[in-house]
Protein backbone atom coordinates (compact mmCIF):
# COMPACT_ATOMS: atom_id res chain seq x y z
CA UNK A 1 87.66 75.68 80.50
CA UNK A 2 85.99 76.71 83.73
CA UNK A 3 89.45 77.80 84.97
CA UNK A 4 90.04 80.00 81.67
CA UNK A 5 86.22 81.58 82.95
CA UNK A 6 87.13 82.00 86.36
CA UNK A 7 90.19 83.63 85.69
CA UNK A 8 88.55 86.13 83.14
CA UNK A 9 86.06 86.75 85.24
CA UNK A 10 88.48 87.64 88.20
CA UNK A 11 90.40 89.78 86.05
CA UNK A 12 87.93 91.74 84.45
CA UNK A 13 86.17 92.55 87.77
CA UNK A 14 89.49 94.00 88.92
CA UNK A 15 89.57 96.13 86.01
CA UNK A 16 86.41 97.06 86.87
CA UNK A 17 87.38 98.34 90.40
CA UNK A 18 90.43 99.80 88.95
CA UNK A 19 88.12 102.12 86.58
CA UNK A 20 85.72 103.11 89.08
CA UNK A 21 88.68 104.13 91.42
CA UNK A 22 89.91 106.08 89.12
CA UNK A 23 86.75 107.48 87.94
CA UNK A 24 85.89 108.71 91.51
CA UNK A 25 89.50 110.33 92.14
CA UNK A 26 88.68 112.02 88.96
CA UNK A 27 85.65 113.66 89.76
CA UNK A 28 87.30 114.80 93.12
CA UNK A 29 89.04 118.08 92.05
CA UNK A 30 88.26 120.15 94.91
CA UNK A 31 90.47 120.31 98.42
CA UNK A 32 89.24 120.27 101.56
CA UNK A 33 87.12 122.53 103.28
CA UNK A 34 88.84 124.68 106.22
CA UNK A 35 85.67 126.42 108.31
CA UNK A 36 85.27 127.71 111.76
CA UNK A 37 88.63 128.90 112.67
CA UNK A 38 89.00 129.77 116.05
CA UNK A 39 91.81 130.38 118.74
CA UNK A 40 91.66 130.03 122.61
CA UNK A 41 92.39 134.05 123.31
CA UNK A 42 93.65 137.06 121.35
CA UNK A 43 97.11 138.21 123.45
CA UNK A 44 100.11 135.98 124.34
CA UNK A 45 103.25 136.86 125.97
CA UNK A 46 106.73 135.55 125.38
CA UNK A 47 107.55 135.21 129.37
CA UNK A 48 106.63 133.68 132.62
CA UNK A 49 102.89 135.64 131.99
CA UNK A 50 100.02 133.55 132.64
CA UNK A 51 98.76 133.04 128.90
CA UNK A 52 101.88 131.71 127.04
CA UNK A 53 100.21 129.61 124.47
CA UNK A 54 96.92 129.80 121.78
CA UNK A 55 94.99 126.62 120.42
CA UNK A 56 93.77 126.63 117.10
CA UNK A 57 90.75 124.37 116.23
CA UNK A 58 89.29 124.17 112.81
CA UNK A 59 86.50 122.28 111.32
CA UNK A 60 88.52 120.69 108.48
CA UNK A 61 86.28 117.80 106.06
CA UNK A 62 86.49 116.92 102.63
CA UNK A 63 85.01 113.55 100.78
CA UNK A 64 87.97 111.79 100.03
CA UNK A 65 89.52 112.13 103.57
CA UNK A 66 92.44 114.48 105.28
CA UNK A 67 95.53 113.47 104.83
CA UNK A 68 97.34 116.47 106.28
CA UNK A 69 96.70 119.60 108.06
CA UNK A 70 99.49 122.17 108.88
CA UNK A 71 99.56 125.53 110.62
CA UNK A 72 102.17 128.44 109.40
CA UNK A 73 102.86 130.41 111.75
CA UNK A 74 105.12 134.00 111.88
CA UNK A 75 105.69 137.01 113.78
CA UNK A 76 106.75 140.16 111.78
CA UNK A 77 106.25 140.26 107.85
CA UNK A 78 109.80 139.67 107.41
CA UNK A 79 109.91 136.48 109.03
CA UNK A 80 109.28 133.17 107.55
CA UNK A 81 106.51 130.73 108.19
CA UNK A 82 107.04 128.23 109.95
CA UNK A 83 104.78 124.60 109.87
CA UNK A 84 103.42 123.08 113.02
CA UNK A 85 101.48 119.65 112.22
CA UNK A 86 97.56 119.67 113.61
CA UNK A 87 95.98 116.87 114.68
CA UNK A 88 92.28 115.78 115.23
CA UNK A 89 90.80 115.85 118.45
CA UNK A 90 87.26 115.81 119.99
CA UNK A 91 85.99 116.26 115.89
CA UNK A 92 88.15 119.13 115.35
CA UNK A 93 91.77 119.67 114.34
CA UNK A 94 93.85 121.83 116.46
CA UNK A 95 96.71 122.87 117.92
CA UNK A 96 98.55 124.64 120.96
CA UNK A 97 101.42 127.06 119.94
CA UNK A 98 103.56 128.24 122.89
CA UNK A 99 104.57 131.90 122.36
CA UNK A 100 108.31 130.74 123.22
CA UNK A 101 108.17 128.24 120.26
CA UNK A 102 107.15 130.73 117.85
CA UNK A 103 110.49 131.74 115.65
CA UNK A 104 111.59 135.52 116.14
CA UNK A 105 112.38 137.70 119.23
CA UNK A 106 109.91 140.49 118.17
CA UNK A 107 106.37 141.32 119.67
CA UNK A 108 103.96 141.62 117.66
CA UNK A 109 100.91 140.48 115.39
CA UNK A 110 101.23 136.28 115.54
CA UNK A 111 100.51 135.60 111.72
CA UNK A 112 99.38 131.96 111.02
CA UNK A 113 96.96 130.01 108.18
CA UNK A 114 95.75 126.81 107.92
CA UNK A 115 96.34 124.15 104.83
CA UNK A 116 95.02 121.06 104.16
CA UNK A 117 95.65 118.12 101.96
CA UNK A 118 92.89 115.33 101.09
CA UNK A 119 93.82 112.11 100.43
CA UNK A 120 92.87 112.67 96.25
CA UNK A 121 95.73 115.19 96.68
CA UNK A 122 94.12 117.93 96.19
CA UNK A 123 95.17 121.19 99.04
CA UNK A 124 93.34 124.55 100.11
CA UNK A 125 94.82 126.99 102.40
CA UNK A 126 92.45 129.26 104.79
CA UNK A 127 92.73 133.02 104.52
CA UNK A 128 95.76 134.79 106.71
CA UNK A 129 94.32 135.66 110.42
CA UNK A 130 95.83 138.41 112.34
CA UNK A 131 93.80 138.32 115.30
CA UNK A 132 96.04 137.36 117.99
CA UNK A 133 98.89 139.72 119.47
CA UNK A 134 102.55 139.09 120.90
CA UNK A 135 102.78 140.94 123.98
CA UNK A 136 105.52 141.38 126.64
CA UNK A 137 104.67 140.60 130.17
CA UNK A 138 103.64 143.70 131.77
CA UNK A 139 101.92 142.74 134.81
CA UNK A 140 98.59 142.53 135.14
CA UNK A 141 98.32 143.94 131.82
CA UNK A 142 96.95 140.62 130.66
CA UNK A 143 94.84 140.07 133.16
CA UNK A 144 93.01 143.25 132.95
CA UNK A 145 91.92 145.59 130.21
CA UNK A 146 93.47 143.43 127.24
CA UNK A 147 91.23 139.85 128.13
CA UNK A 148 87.73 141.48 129.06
């Protein structure tokens, strides 16, 4: 008989967790929150130039945890996006693109948002930034007028 009790008891405690489990993924309808976007400089160049790459760091949270973050990246509206995985470093997520990496031989406005999955499974996506440019190497160009 104490058996019989033992096992009851064991299984209706797992129901229990199983309930509150799902009770909490429930309330969790929301994706993450994707705040404080920021990249390294505003001009790259496709060459031998000095600045050849951009880091991206966001501030990236939600309740139930990140499962997945992923920049899209594209130069030219006719171009599609293309995903580069982030990862999280120093409490941020970020990562470098290298002009030369980025799909398409055009210069131009480097196109890229942010998503996010938590681990509930619910996603967000940032809004579109157009900050940085796609120049070519024109000497000191770079160095000069464009940085300061």
């Amino acid at each position: 008989m104490k058996r019989i009790i033992s096992i009851l008891v064991v299984l209706i405690c797992a129901a229990a967790m199983v309930a509150c489990q799902t009770a909490l993924a429930a309330q969790d309808v929301a994706g993450p929150s994707i705040d404080h976007i920021e990249t390294s400089t505003k001009v790259m160049a496709k060459s031998d130039c000095s600045i050849t790459s951009v880091t991206v760091t966001a501030d990236i949270t939600d309740q139930s945890g990140i499962k997945q973050v992923t920049l899209w990246d594209r130069i030219g509206a006719d171009q599609p996006y293309t995903p580069v995985d982030m990862s999280f470093t120093g409490g941020k997520y970020s990562v470098t693109v290298k002009a030369l990496d980025v799909p398409g031989g055009k210069y131009g406005t480097w196109e890229f948002y942010i998503t996010a999955q938590e681990k509930a499974g619910n996603k967000s996506q940032s809004p579109l930034d157009t900050s940085v440019q796609l120049l070519a190497c024109v000497g000191d160009l770079l160095k000069g007028r464009l940085l300061s």
